[in-house]
Amino acid sequence: DQQVKQNSPSLSVQEGRISILNCDYTNSMFDYFLWYKKYPAEGPTFLISISSIKDKNEDGRFTVFLNKSAKHLSLHIVPSQPGDSAVYFCAASAGLNKFYFGSGTKLNVKP
Amino acid sequence: NAGVTQTPKFRILKIGQSMTLQCAQDMNHNYMYWYRQDPGMGLKLIYYSVGAGITDKGEVPNGYNVSRSTTEDFPLRLELAAPSQTSVYFCASSAAWDRGRSPLHFGNGTRLTVT
């Protein structure tokens, strides 16, 4: 039973526009959420995180929004760049050093 | 600036063979993890360790063993390889349990095929 879900396997966006990647979770005990970016043949790299006490966290072109009532988080990339083309994973944790990952969304930013 | 190093990068095993996936980190991180990623799936936690001499099971530990004799190394052992273990394996480390300042740092993965 997957506790973190990314229902869109892929997303295609024009360069300069906004990319919105979505993630849903089922475990109400999750209190920390992260986004990772993964290029082919490389390991995931940390992008941005948010604690459950916040509803928004921003870092440059990347913003993560958390809606706890809906158990939903999203990653906004503005403006999107071709170098952003990668697979994006969301992850969540309820402590105990365990992180649960979604299945990933492949973002393609077209020049 | 090595970070997390995994060896080998690729391996093909026959059913029933054994092998050890190596993982080393040079960041003096206490916590280390093994994940596997199957096609179209997220990363599943196999085993993790909170320090030398301490290991614990994750979501999918069956068919694997680990040991943590030093802070730097966290090898993953497959004793009797099965086709279901065909996957990409990622090792990761983190500095502390304070998740706000210590996200996971991943290696580049080992692609394992069992035939």
mmCIF file with all atom_site columns, C-alpha atoms in Angstrom:
data_model
loop_
_atom_site.group_PDB
_atom_site.id
_atom_site.type_symbol
_atom_site.label_atom_id
_atom_site.label_alt_id
_atom_site.label_comp_id
_atom_site.label_asym_id
_atom_site.label_entity_id
_atom_site.label_seq_id
_atom_site.pdbx_PDB_ins_code
_atom_site.Cartn_x
_atom_site.Cartn_y
_atom_site.Cartn_z
_atom_site.occupancy
_atom_site.B_iso_or_equiv
_atom_site.pdbx_formal_charge
_atom_site.auth_seq_id
_atom_site.auth_comp_id
_atom_site.auth_asym_id
_atom_site.auth_atom_id
_atom_site.pdbx_PDB_model_num
ATOM 1   C CA . ASP A 1 1   ? 0.000  0.000   0.000   1.00 0.00 ? 1   ASP A CA 1
ATOM 2   C CA . GLN A 1 2   ? 1.701  3.139   -1.239  1.00 0.00 ? 2   GLN A CA 1
ATOM 3   C CA . GLN A 1 3   ? 1.587  5.937   1.324   1.00 0.00 ? 3   GLN A CA 1
ATOM 4   C CA . VAL A 1 4   ? 2.982  8.569   -1.021  1.00 0.00 ? 4   VAL A CA 1
ATOM 5   C CA . LYS A 1 5   ? 1.543  8.840   -4.507  1.00 0.00 ? 5   LYS A CA 1
ATOM 6   C CA . GLN A 1 6   ? 2.475  10.778  -7.583  1.00 0.00 ? 6   GLN A CA 1
ATOM 7   C CA . ASN A 1 7   ? -0.344 10.141  -10.018 1.00 0.00 ? 7   ASN A CA 1
ATOM 8   C CA . SER A 1 8   ? 1.192  11.855  -13.026 1.00 0.00 ? 8   SER A CA 1
ATOM 9   C CA . PRO A 1 9   ? 4.013  9.768   -14.517 1.00 0.00 ? 9   PRO A CA 1
ATOM 10  C CA . SER A 1 10  ? 5.016  12.571  -16.855 1.00 0.00 ? 10  SER A CA 1
ATOM 11  C CA . LEU A 1 11  ? 4.586  16.277  -17.497 1.00 0.00 ? 11  LEU A CA 1
ATOM 12  C CA . SER A 1 12  ? 5.617  18.382  -20.480 1.00 0.00 ? 12  SER A CA 1
ATOM 13  C CA . VAL A 1 13  ? 6.016  22.152  -20.166 1.00 0.00 ? 13  VAL A CA 1
ATOM 14  C CA . GLN A 1 14  ? 7.280  24.925  -22.405 1.00 0.00 ? 14  GLN A CA 1
ATOM 15  C CA . GLU A 1 15  ? 10.437 26.737  -21.333 1.00 0.00 ? 15  GLU A CA 1
ATOM 16  C CA . GLY A 1 16  ? 9.656  29.840  -19.301 1.00 0.00 ? 16  GLY A CA 1
ATOM 17  C CA . ARG A 1 17  ? 6.262  28.569  -18.141 1.00 0.00 ? 17  ARG A CA 1
ATOM 18  C CA . ILE A 1 18  ? 5.317  27.181  -14.748 1.00 0.00 ? 18  ILE A CA 1
ATOM 19  C CA . SER A 1 19  ? 5.737  23.489  -13.927 1.00 0.00 ? 19  SER A CA 1
ATOM 20  C CA . ILE A 1 20  ? 3.459  22.090  -11.229 1.00 0.00 ? 20  ILE A CA 1
ATOM 21  C CA . LEU A 1 21  ? 4.192  18.641  -9.862  1.00 0.00 ? 21  LEU A CA 1
ATOM 22  C CA . ASN A 1 22  ? 1.732  17.050  -7.481  1.00 0.00 ? 22  ASN A CA 1
ATOM 23  C CA . CYS A 1 23  ? 1.966  14.550  -4.666  1.00 0.00 ? 23  CYS A CA 1
ATOM 24  C CA . ASP A 1 24  ? -0.641 12.994  -2.366  1.00 0.00 ? 24  ASP A CA 1
ATOM 25  C CA . TYR A 1 25  ? -0.131 11.089  0.844   1.00 0.00 ? 25  TYR A CA 1
ATOM 26  C CA . THR A 1 26  ? -2.306 8.962   3.072   1.00 0.00 ? 26  THR A CA 1
ATOM 27  C CA . ASN A 1 27  ? -0.482 8.839   6.395   1.00 0.00 ? 27  ASN A CA 1
ATOM 28  C CA . SER A 1 28  ? -1.592 11.708  8.638   1.00 0.00 ? 28  SER A CA 1
ATOM 29  C CA . MET A 1 29  ? 1.481  11.109  10.831  1.00 0.00 ? 29  MET A CA 1
ATOM 30  C CA . PHE A 1 30  ? 3.819  12.427  8.139   1.00 0.00 ? 30  PHE A CA 1
ATOM 31  C CA . ASP A 1 31  ? 5.293  15.695  9.347   1.00 0.00 ? 31  ASP A CA 1
ATOM 32  C CA . TYR A 1 32  ? 8.142  16.356  6.956   1.00 0.00 ? 32  TYR A CA 1
ATOM 33  C CA . PHE A 1 33  ? 8.088  16.384  3.178   1.00 0.00 ? 33  PHE A CA 1
ATOM 34  C CA . LEU A 1 34  ? 10.847 16.607  0.610   1.00 0.00 ? 34  LEU A CA 1
ATOM 35  C CA . TRP A 1 35  ? 11.306 16.826  -3.142  1.00 0.00 ? 35  TRP A CA 1
ATOM 36  C CA . TYR A 1 36  ? 14.181 15.165  -4.933  1.00 0.00 ? 36  TYR A CA 1
ATOM 37  C CA . LYS A 1 37  ? 15.352 15.556  -8.508  1.00 0.00 ? 37  LYS A CA 1
ATOM 38  C CA . LYS A 1 38  ? 16.917 12.708  -10.450 1.00 0.00 ? 38  LYS A CA 1
ATOM 39  C CA . TYR A 1 39  ? 18.832 12.719  -13.716 1.00 0.00 ? 39  TYR A CA 1
ATOM 40  C CA . PRO A 1 40  ? 19.448 9.455   -15.642 1.00 0.00 ? 40  PRO A CA 1
ATOM 41  C CA . ALA A 1 41  ? 22.271 7.292   -14.290 1.00 0.00 ? 41  ALA A CA 1
ATOM 42  C CA . GLU A 1 42  ? 22.556 9.444   -11.169 1.00 0.00 ? 42  GLU A CA 1
ATOM 43  C CA . GLY A 1 43  ? 21.180 9.231   -7.673  1.00 0.00 ? 43  GLY A CA 1
ATOM 44  C CA . PRO A 1 44  ? 18.386 11.545  -6.510  1.00 0.00 ? 44  PRO A CA 1
ATOM 45  C CA . THR A 1 45  ? 19.498 14.934  -5.222  1.00 0.00 ? 45  THR A CA 1
ATOM 46  C CA . PHE A 1 46  ? 17.691 16.946  -2.592  1.00 0.00 ? 46  PHE A CA 1
ATOM 47  C CA . LEU A 1 47  ? 15.758 19.931  -3.904  1.00 0.00 ? 47  LEU A CA 1
ATOM 48  C CA . ILE A 1 48  ? 13.511 21.447  -1.248  1.00 0.00 ? 48  ILE A CA 1
ATOM 49  C CA . SER A 1 49  ? 11.644 20.443  1.893   1.00 0.00 ? 49  SER A CA 1
ATOM 50  C CA . ILE A 1 50  ? 8.751  21.592  4.054   1.00 0.00 ? 50  ILE A CA 1
ATOM 51  C CA . SER A 1 51  ? 7.701  20.897  7.602   1.00 0.00 ? 51  SER A CA 1
ATOM 52  C CA . SER A 1 52  ? 4.061  20.225  8.433   1.00 0.00 ? 52  SER A CA 1
ATOM 53  C CA . ILE A 1 53  ? 3.941  23.402  10.517  1.00 0.00 ? 53  ILE A CA 1
ATOM 54  C CA . LYS A 1 54  ? 4.276  25.445  7.322   1.00 0.00 ? 54  LYS A CA 1
ATOM 55  C CA . ASP A 1 55  ? 2.164  25.649  4.199   1.00 0.00 ? 55  ASP A CA 1
ATOM 56  C CA . LYS A 1 56  ? 4.755  27.105  1.870   1.00 0.00 ? 56  LYS A CA 1
ATOM 57  C CA . ASN A 1 57  ? 8.508  27.069  1.421   1.00 0.00 ? 57  ASN A CA 1
ATOM 58  C CA . GLU A 1 58  ? 10.367 28.883  -1.305  1.00 0.00 ? 58  GLU A CA 1
ATOM 59  C CA . ASP A 1 59  ? 13.897 28.540  -2.648  1.00 0.00 ? 59  ASP A CA 1
ATOM 60  C CA . GLY A 1 60  ? 14.670 30.524  -5.754  1.00 0.00 ? 60  GLY A CA 1
ATOM 61  C CA . ARG A 1 61  ? 12.588 29.204  -8.646  1.00 0.00 ? 61  ARG A CA 1
ATOM 62  C CA . PHE A 1 62  ? 11.232 26.342  -6.541  1.00 0.00 ? 62  PHE A CA 1
ATOM 63  C CA . THR A 1 63  ? 8.270  26.578  -4.183  1.00 0.00 ? 63  THR A CA 1
ATOM 64  C CA . VAL A 1 64  ? 6.614  23.750  -2.310  1.00 0.00 ? 64  VAL A CA 1
ATOM 65  C CA . PHE A 1 65  ? 3.043  24.082  -1.067  1.00 0.00 ? 65  PHE A CA 1
ATOM 66  C CA . LEU A 1 66  ? 1.504  21.854  1.579   1.00 0.00 ? 66  LEU A CA 1
ATOM 67  C CA . ASN A 1 67  ? -2.235 21.370  2.100   1.00 0.00 ? 67  ASN A CA 1
ATOM 68  C CA . LYS A 1 68  ? -2.537 19.179  5.183   1.00 0.00 ? 68  LYS A CA 1
ATOM 69  C CA . SER A 1 69  ? -6.308 18.958  5.144   1.00 0.00 ? 69  SER A CA 1
ATOM 70  C CA . ALA A 1 70  ? -6.181 17.545  1.622   1.00 0.00 ? 70  ALA A CA 1
ATOM 71  C CA . LYS A 1 71  ? -2.977 15.559  2.310   1.00 0.00 ? 71  LYS A CA 1
ATOM 72  C CA . HIS A 1 72  ? -1.511 17.111  -0.798  1.00 0.00 ? 72  HIS A CA 1
ATOM 73  C CA . LEU A 1 73  ? 1.705  18.860  -1.684  1.00 0.00 ? 73  LEU A CA 1
ATOM 74  C CA . SER A 1 74  ? 2.905  20.419  -4.872  1.00 0.00 ? 74  SER A CA 1
ATOM 75  C CA . LEU A 1 75  ? 6.167  21.674  -6.315  1.00 0.00 ? 75  LEU A CA 1
ATOM 76  C CA . HIS A 1 76  ? 6.099  24.787  -8.486  1.00 0.00 ? 76  HIS A CA 1
ATOM 77  C CA . ILE A 1 77  ? 8.999  25.634  -10.759 1.00 0.00 ? 77  ILE A CA 1
ATOM 78  C CA . VAL A 1 78  ? 8.920  29.143  -12.188 1.00 0.00 ? 78  VAL A CA 1
ATOM 79  C CA . PRO A 1 79  ? 10.213 29.795  -14.776 1.00 0.00 ? 79  PRO A CA 1
ATOM 80  C CA . SER A 1 80  ? 10.916 26.298  -16.055 1.00 0.00 ? 80  SER A CA 1
ATOM 81  C CA . GLN A 1 81  ? 14.222 25.721  -17.802 1.00 0.00 ? 81  GLN A CA 1
ATOM 82  C CA . PRO A 1 82  ? 15.391 22.863  -20.063 1.00 0.00 ? 82  PRO A CA 1
ATOM 83  C CA . GLY A 1 83  ? 17.902 21.858  -17.365 1.00 0.00 ? 83  GLY A CA 1
ATOM 84  C CA . ASP A 1 84  ? 14.948 21.142  -15.071 1.00 0.00 ? 84  ASP A CA 1
ATOM 85  C CA . SER A 1 85  ? 14.068 18.136  -17.225 1.00 0.00 ? 85  SER A CA 1
ATOM 86  C CA . ALA A 1 86  ? 14.417 15.203  -14.841 1.00 0.00 ? 86  ALA A CA 1
ATOM 87  C CA . VAL A 1 87  ? 12.384 12.820  -12.708 1.00 0.00 ? 87  VAL A CA 1
ATOM 88  C CA . TYR A 1 88  ? 11.016 14.409  -9.545  1.00 0.00 ? 88  TYR A CA 1
ATOM 89  C CA . PHE A 1 89  ? 10.246 12.349  -6.452  1.00 0.00 ? 89  PHE A CA 1
ATOM 90  C CA . CYS A 1 90  ? 8.336  13.495  -3.442  1.00 0.00 ? 90  CYS A CA 1
ATOM 91  C CA . ALA A 1 91  ? 9.082  11.875  -0.108  1.00 0.00 ? 91  ALA A CA 1
ATOM 92  C CA . ALA A 1 92  ? 7.586  11.999  3.363   1.00 0.00 ? 92  ALA A CA 1
ATOM 93  C CA . SER A 1 93  ? 8.602  11.023  6.844   1.00 0.00 ? 93  SER A CA 1
ATOM 94  C CA . ALA A 1 94  ? 6.929  10.470  10.186  1.00 0.00 ? 94  ALA A CA 1
ATOM 95  C CA . GLY A 1 95  ? 10.229 10.172  11.992  1.00 0.00 ? 95  GLY A CA 1
ATOM 96  C CA . LEU A 1 96  ? 12.133 7.012   12.879  1.00 0.00 ? 96  LEU A CA 1
ATOM 97  C CA . ASN A 1 97  ? 14.577 7.795   10.063  1.00 0.00 ? 97  ASN A CA 1
ATOM 98  C CA . LYS A 1 98  ? 12.242 6.316   7.468   1.00 0.00 ? 98  LYS A CA 1
ATOM 99  C CA . PHE A 1 99  ? 11.420 8.184   4.290   1.00 0.00 ? 99  PHE A CA 1
ATOM 100 C CA . TYR A 1 100 ? 8.628  7.043   1.964   1.00 0.00 ? 100 TYR A CA 1
ATOM 101 C CA . PHE A 1 101 ? 8.907  7.944   -1.687  1.00 0.00 ? 101 PHE A CA 1
ATOM 102 C CA . GLY A 1 102 ? 6.402  8.431   -4.482  1.00 0.00 ? 102 GLY A CA 1
ATOM 103 C CA . SER A 1 103 ? 6.870  6.785   -7.878  1.00 0.00 ? 103 SER A CA 1
ATOM 104 C CA . GLY A 1 104 ? 8.148  9.945   -9.541  1.00 0.00 ? 104 GLY A CA 1
ATOM 105 C CA . THR A 1 105 ? 7.048  12.364  -12.264 1.00 0.00 ? 105 THR A CA 1
ATOM 106 C CA . LYS A 1 106 ? 9.179  12.797  -15.361 1.00 0.00 ? 106 LYS A CA 1
ATOM 107 C CA . LEU A 1 107 ? 9.300  16.470  -16.287 1.00 0.00 ? 107 LEU A CA 1
ATOM 108 C CA . ASN A 1 108 ? 10.209 17.501  -19.824 1.00 0.00 ? 108 ASN A CA 1
ATOM 109 C CA . VAL A 1 109 ? 10.831 21.199  -20.391 1.00 0.00 ? 109 VAL A CA 1
ATOM 110 C CA . LYS A 1 110 ? 10.751 21.995  -24.085 1.00 0.00 ? 110 LYS A CA 1
ATOM 111 C CA . PRO A 1 111 ? 12.941 24.814  -25.452 1.00 0.00 ? 111 PRO A CA 1
ATOM 112 C CA . ASN B 2 1   ? 34.275 15.627  -2.902  1.00 0.00 ? 1   ASN B CA 1
ATOM 113 C CA . ALA B 2 2   ? 33.199 11.970  -3.202  1.00 0.00 ? 2   ALA B CA 1
ATOM 114 C CA . GLY B 2 3   ? 30.044 11.921  -1.035  1.00 0.00 ? 3   GLY B CA 1
ATOM 115 C CA . VAL B 2 4   ? 28.379 8.500   -1.316  1.00 0.00 ? 4   VAL B CA 1
ATOM 116 C CA . THR B 2 5   ? 30.177 5.970   -3.503  1.00 0.00 ? 5   THR B CA 1
ATOM 117 C CA . GLN B 2 6   ? 28.554 2.765   -4.730  1.00 0.00 ? 6   GLN B CA 1
ATOM 118 C CA . THR B 2 7   ? 30.253 -0.156  -6.445  1.00 0.00 ? 7   THR B CA 1
ATOM 119 C CA . PRO B 2 8   ? 29.762 -1.816  -8.842  1.00 0.00 ? 8   PRO B CA 1
ATOM 120 C CA . LYS B 2 9   ? 27.682 0.338   -11.185 1.00 0.00 ? 9   LYS B CA 1
ATOM 121 C CA . PHE B 2 10  ? 26.320 -2.651  -13.089 1.00 0.00 ? 10  PHE B CA 1
ATOM 122 C CA . ARG B 2 11  ? 26.134 -6.361  -12.389 1.00 0.00 ? 11  ARG B CA 1
ATOM 123 C CA . ILE B 2 12  ? 24.475 -9.391  -13.929 1.00 0.00 ? 12  ILE B CA 1
ATOM 124 C CA . LEU B 2 13  ? 23.877 -12.364 -11.631 1.00 0.00 ? 13  LEU B CA 1
ATOM 125 C CA . LYS B 2 14  ? 22.563 -15.820 -12.272 1.00 0.00 ? 14  LYS B CA 1
ATOM 126 C CA . ILE B 2 15  ? 19.732 -17.119 -10.106 1.00 0.00 ? 15  ILE B CA 1
ATOM 127 C CA . GLY B 2 16  ? 21.100 -18.448 -6.834  1.00 0.00 ? 16  GLY B CA 1
ATOM 128 C CA . GLN B 2 17  ? 24.371 -16.533 -6.938  1.00 0.00 ? 17  GLN B CA 1
ATOM 129 C CA . SER B 2 18  ? 25.436 -14.212 -4.149  1.00 0.00 ? 18  SER B CA 1
ATOM 130 C CA . MET B 2 19  ? 26.990 -10.793 -4.169  1.00 0.00 ? 19  MET B CA 1
ATOM 131 C CA . THR B 2 20  ? 27.694 -7.758  -2.032  1.00 0.00 ? 20  THR B CA 1
ATOM 132 C CA . LEU B 2 21  ? 26.845 -4.226  -3.085  1.00 0.00 ? 21  LEU B CA 1
ATOM 133 C CA . GLN B 2 22  ? 29.341 -1.827  -1.615  1.00 0.00 ? 22  GLN B CA 1
ATOM 134 C CA . CYS B 2 23  ? 28.542 1.613   -0.231  1.00 0.00 ? 23  CYS B CA 1
ATOM 135 C CA . ALA B 2 24  ? 30.922 4.094   1.348   1.00 0.00 ? 24  ALA B CA 1
ATOM 136 C CA . GLN B 2 25  ? 30.467 7.687   2.461   1.00 0.00 ? 25  GLN B CA 1
ATOM 137 C CA . ASP B 2 26  ? 33.115 10.202  3.453   1.00 0.00 ? 26  ASP B CA 1
ATOM 138 C CA . MET B 2 27  ? 30.845 12.770  5.118   1.00 0.00 ? 27  MET B CA 1
ATOM 139 C CA . ASN B 2 28  ? 30.970 11.211  8.595   1.00 0.00 ? 28  ASN B CA 1
ATOM 140 C CA . HIS B 2 29  ? 27.216 10.656  8.477   1.00 0.00 ? 29  HIS B CA 1
ATOM 141 C CA . ASN B 2 30  ? 25.659 8.527   11.173  1.00 0.00 ? 30  ASN B CA 1
ATOM 142 C CA . TYR B 2 31  ? 22.655 7.357   9.199   1.00 0.00 ? 31  TYR B CA 1
ATOM 143 C CA . MET B 2 32  ? 22.873 5.158   6.123   1.00 0.00 ? 32  MET B CA 1
ATOM 144 C CA . TYR B 2 33  ? 20.171 3.563   3.995   1.00 0.00 ? 33  TYR B CA 1
ATOM 145 C CA . TRP B 2 34  ? 19.640 1.092   1.178   1.00 0.00 ? 34  TRP B CA 1
ATOM 146 C CA . TYR B 2 35  ? 16.790 1.657   -1.272  1.00 0.00 ? 35  TYR B CA 1
ATOM 147 C CA . ARG B 2 36  ? 15.711 -0.179  -4.373  1.00 0.00 ? 36  ARG B CA 1
ATOM 148 C CA . GLN B 2 37  ? 13.886 1.351   -7.309  1.00 0.00 ? 37  GLN B CA 1
ATOM 149 C CA . ASP B 2 38  ? 11.826 -0.817  -9.626  1.00 0.00 ? 38  ASP B CA 1
ATOM 150 C CA . PRO B 2 39  ? 10.561 0.535   -12.969 1.00 0.00 ? 39  PRO B CA 1
ATOM 151 C CA . GLY B 2 40  ? 7.620  2.918   -12.492 1.00 0.00 ? 40  GLY B CA 1
ATOM 152 C CA . MET B 2 41  ? 7.866  2.613   -8.744  1.00 0.00 ? 41  MET B CA 1
ATOM 153 C CA . GLY B 2 42  ? 9.210  4.790   -6.016  1.00 0.00 ? 42  GLY B CA 1
ATOM 154 C CA . LEU B 2 43  ? 12.195 4.010   -3.869  1.00 0.00 ? 43  LEU B CA 1
ATOM 155 C CA . LYS B 2 44  ? 11.560 1.287   -1.329  1.00 0.00 ? 44  LYS B CA 1
ATOM 156 C CA . LEU B 2 45  ? 13.614 1.155   1.867   1.00 0.00 ? 45  LEU B CA 1
ATOM 157 C CA . ILE B 2 46  ? 15.419 -2.180  2.317   1.00 0.00 ? 46  ILE B CA 1
ATOM 158 C CA . TYR B 2 47  ? 17.549 -1.611  5.427   1.00 0.00 ? 47  TYR B CA 1
ATOM 159 C CA . TYR B 2 48  ? 18.919 1.316   7.334   1.00 0.00 ? 48  TYR B CA 1
ATOM 160 C CA . SER B 2 49  ? 21.490 1.990   10.028  1.00 0.00 ? 49  SER B CA 1
ATOM 161 C CA . VAL B 2 50  ? 21.658 4.732   12.647  1.00 0.00 ? 50  VAL B CA 1
ATOM 162 C CA . GLY B 2 51  ? 25.294 4.097   13.475  1.00 0.00 ? 51  GLY B CA 1
ATOM 163 C CA . ALA B 2 52  ? 28.076 1.532   13.507  1.00 0.00 ? 52  ALA B CA 1
ATOM 164 C CA . GLY B 2 53  ? 26.825 -1.792  14.828  1.00 0.00 ? 53  GLY B CA 1
ATOM 165 C CA . ILE B 2 54  ? 23.134 -0.845  14.549  1.00 0.00 ? 54  ILE B CA 1
ATOM 166 C CA . THR B 2 55  ? 20.894 -1.862  11.664  1.00 0.00 ? 55  THR B CA 1
ATOM 167 C CA . ASP B 2 56  ? 17.152 -2.221  11.173  1.00 0.00 ? 56  ASP B CA 1
ATOM 168 C CA . LYS B 2 57  ? 14.716 -3.476  8.548   1.00 0.00 ? 57  LYS B CA 1
ATOM 169 C CA . GLY B 2 58  ? 12.878 -1.221  6.156   1.00 0.00 ? 58  GLY B CA 1
ATOM 170 C CA . GLU B 2 59  ? 9.859  -1.944  3.970   1.00 0.00 ? 59  GLU B CA 1
ATOM 171 C CA . VAL B 2 60  ? 11.324 -4.738  1.817   1.00 0.00 ? 60  VAL B CA 1
ATOM 172 C CA . PRO B 2 61  ? 14.148 -6.537  3.710   1.00 0.00 ? 61  PRO B CA 1
ATOM 173 C CA . ASN B 2 62  ? 13.510 -10.119 2.595   1.00 0.00 ? 62  ASN B CA 1
ATOM 174 C CA . GLY B 2 63  ? 16.390 -11.636 0.639   1.00 0.00 ? 63  GLY B CA 1
ATOM 175 C CA . TYR B 2 64  ? 18.935 -9.099  1.872   1.00 0.00 ? 64  TYR B CA 1
ATOM 176 C CA . ASN B 2 65  ? 21.372 -8.686  4.728   1.00 0.00 ? 65  ASN B CA 1
ATOM 177 C CA . VAL B 2 66  ? 23.429 -5.752  5.917   1.00 0.00 ? 66  VAL B CA 1
ATOM 178 C CA . SER B 2 67  ? 26.201 -4.993  8.349   1.00 0.00 ? 67  SER B CA 1
ATOM 179 C CA . ARG B 2 68  ? 27.676 -1.728  9.649   1.00 0.00 ? 68  ARG B CA 1
ATOM 180 C CA . SER B 2 69  ? 31.069 -2.252  11.193  1.00 0.00 ? 69  SER B CA 1
ATOM 181 C CA . THR B 2 70  ? 32.313 1.296   10.508  1.00 0.00 ? 70  THR B CA 1
ATOM 182 C CA . THR B 2 71  ? 30.720 4.715   10.130  1.00 0.00 ? 71  THR B CA 1
ATOM 183 C CA . GLU B 2 72  ? 31.868 4.896   6.509   1.00 0.00 ? 72  GLU B CA 1
ATOM 184 C CA . ASP B 2 73  ? 30.712 1.570   5.051   1.00 0.00 ? 73  ASP B CA 1
ATOM 185 C CA . PHE B 2 74  ? 27.300 -0.055  4.704   1.00 0.00 ? 74  PHE B CA 1
ATOM 186 C CA . PRO B 2 75  ? 27.411 -3.121  2.424   1.00 0.00 ? 75  PRO B CA 1
ATOM 187 C CA . LEU B 2 76  ? 24.256 -4.881  1.212   1.00 0.00 ? 76  LEU B CA 1
ATOM 188 C CA . ARG B 2 77  ? 24.417 -8.642  0.790   1.00 0.00 ? 77  ARG B CA 1
ATOM 189 C CA . LEU B 2 78  ? 22.252 -10.756 -1.536  1.00 0.00 ? 78  LEU B CA 1
ATOM 190 C CA . GLU B 2 79  ? 22.625 -14.406 -0.577  1.00 0.00 ? 79  GLU B CA 1
ATOM 191 C CA . LEU B 2 80  ? 20.513 -16.266 -3.160  1.00 0.00 ? 80  LEU B CA 1
ATOM 192 C CA . ALA B 2 81  ? 19.735 -13.946 -6.041  1.00 0.00 ? 81  ALA B CA 1
ATOM 193 C CA . ALA B 2 82  ? 16.249 -14.158 -7.519  1.00 0.00 ? 82  ALA B CA 1
ATOM 194 C CA . PRO B 2 83  ? 14.762 -12.455 -10.613 1.00 0.00 ? 83  PRO B CA 1
ATOM 195 C CA . SER B 2 84  ? 12.561 -10.367 -8.288  1.00 0.00 ? 84  SER B CA 1
ATOM 196 C CA . GLN B 2 85  ? 15.737 -8.662  -7.064  1.00 0.00 ? 85  GLN B CA 1
ATOM 197 C CA . THR B 2 86  ? 16.411 -7.177  -10.485 1.00 0.00 ? 86  THR B CA 1
ATOM 198 C CA . SER B 2 87  ? 16.376 -3.468  -9.696  1.00 0.00 ? 87  SER B CA 1
ATOM 199 C CA . VAL B 2 88  ? 18.441 -0.337  -9.265  1.00 0.00 ? 88  VAL B CA 1
ATOM 200 C CA . TYR B 2 89  ? 19.883 -0.092  -5.775  1.00 0.00 ? 89  TYR B CA 1
ATOM 201 C CA . PHE B 2 90  ? 20.650 3.227   -4.130  1.00 0.00 ? 90  PHE B CA 1
ATOM 202 C CA . CYS B 2 91  ? 22.651 3.808   -1.007  1.00 0.00 ? 91  CYS B CA 1
ATOM 203 C CA . ALA B 2 92  ? 22.093 7.027   0.917   1.00 0.00 ? 92  ALA B CA 1
ATOM 204 C CA . SER B 2 93  ? 23.355 8.734   4.044   1.00 0.00 ? 93  SER B CA 1
ATOM 205 C CA . SER B 2 94  ? 22.281 11.594  6.265   1.00 0.00 ? 94  SER B CA 1
ATOM 206 C CA . ALA B 2 95  ? 23.945 13.512  9.053   1.00 0.00 ? 95  ALA B CA 1
ATOM 207 C CA . ALA B 2 96  ? 21.326 13.330  11.743  1.00 0.00 ? 96  ALA B CA 1
ATOM 208 C CA . TRP B 2 97  ? 17.763 12.654  12.575  1.00 0.00 ? 97  TRP B CA 1
ATOM 209 C CA . ASP B 2 98  ? 17.028 16.386  12.382  1.00 0.00 ? 98  ASP B CA 1
ATOM 210 C CA . ARG B 2 99  ? 15.347 16.144  9.029   1.00 0.00 ? 99  ARG B CA 1
ATOM 211 C CA . GLY B 2 100 ? 15.158 19.863  8.533   1.00 0.00 ? 100 GLY B CA 1
ATOM 212 C CA . ARG B 2 101 ? 18.888 20.139  8.083   1.00 0.00 ? 101 ARG B CA 1
ATOM 213 C CA . SER B 2 102 ? 19.849 16.675  6.969   1.00 0.00 ? 102 SER B CA 1
ATOM 214 C CA . PRO B 2 103 ? 18.232 15.361  3.826   1.00 0.00 ? 103 PRO B CA 1
ATOM 215 C CA . LEU B 2 104 ? 19.400 12.116  2.286   1.00 0.00 ? 104 LEU B CA 1
ATOM 216 C CA . HIS B 2 105 ? 22.524 12.148  0.117   1.00 0.00 ? 105 HIS B CA 1
ATOM 217 C CA . PHE B 2 106 ? 22.388 9.417   -2.516  1.00 0.00 ? 106 PHE B CA 1
ATOM 218 C CA . GLY B 2 107 ? 24.998 7.467   -4.431  1.00 0.00 ? 107 GLY B CA 1
ATOM 219 C CA . ASN B 2 108 ? 24.649 6.971   -8.190  1.00 0.00 ? 108 ASN B CA 1
ATOM 220 C CA . GLY B 2 109 ? 23.175 3.515   -7.878  1.00 0.00 ? 109 GLY B CA 1
ATOM 221 C CA . THR B 2 110 ? 23.956 -0.082  -8.808  1.00 0.00 ? 110 THR B CA 1
ATOM 222 C CA . ARG B 2 111 ? 21.928 -1.618  -11.626 1.00 0.00 ? 111 ARG B CA 1
ATOM 223 C CA . LEU B 2 112 ? 21.480 -5.308  -10.895 1.00 0.00 ? 112 LEU B CA 1
ATOM 224 C CA . THR B 2 113 ? 20.001 -7.872  -13.266 1.00 0.00 ? 113 THR B CA 1
ATOM 225 C CA . VAL B 2 114 ? 19.261 -11.425 -12.121 1.00 0.00 ? 114 VAL B CA 1
ATOM 226 C CA . THR B 2 115 ? 18.658 -13.962 -14.907 1.00 0.00 ? 115 THR B CA 1
#
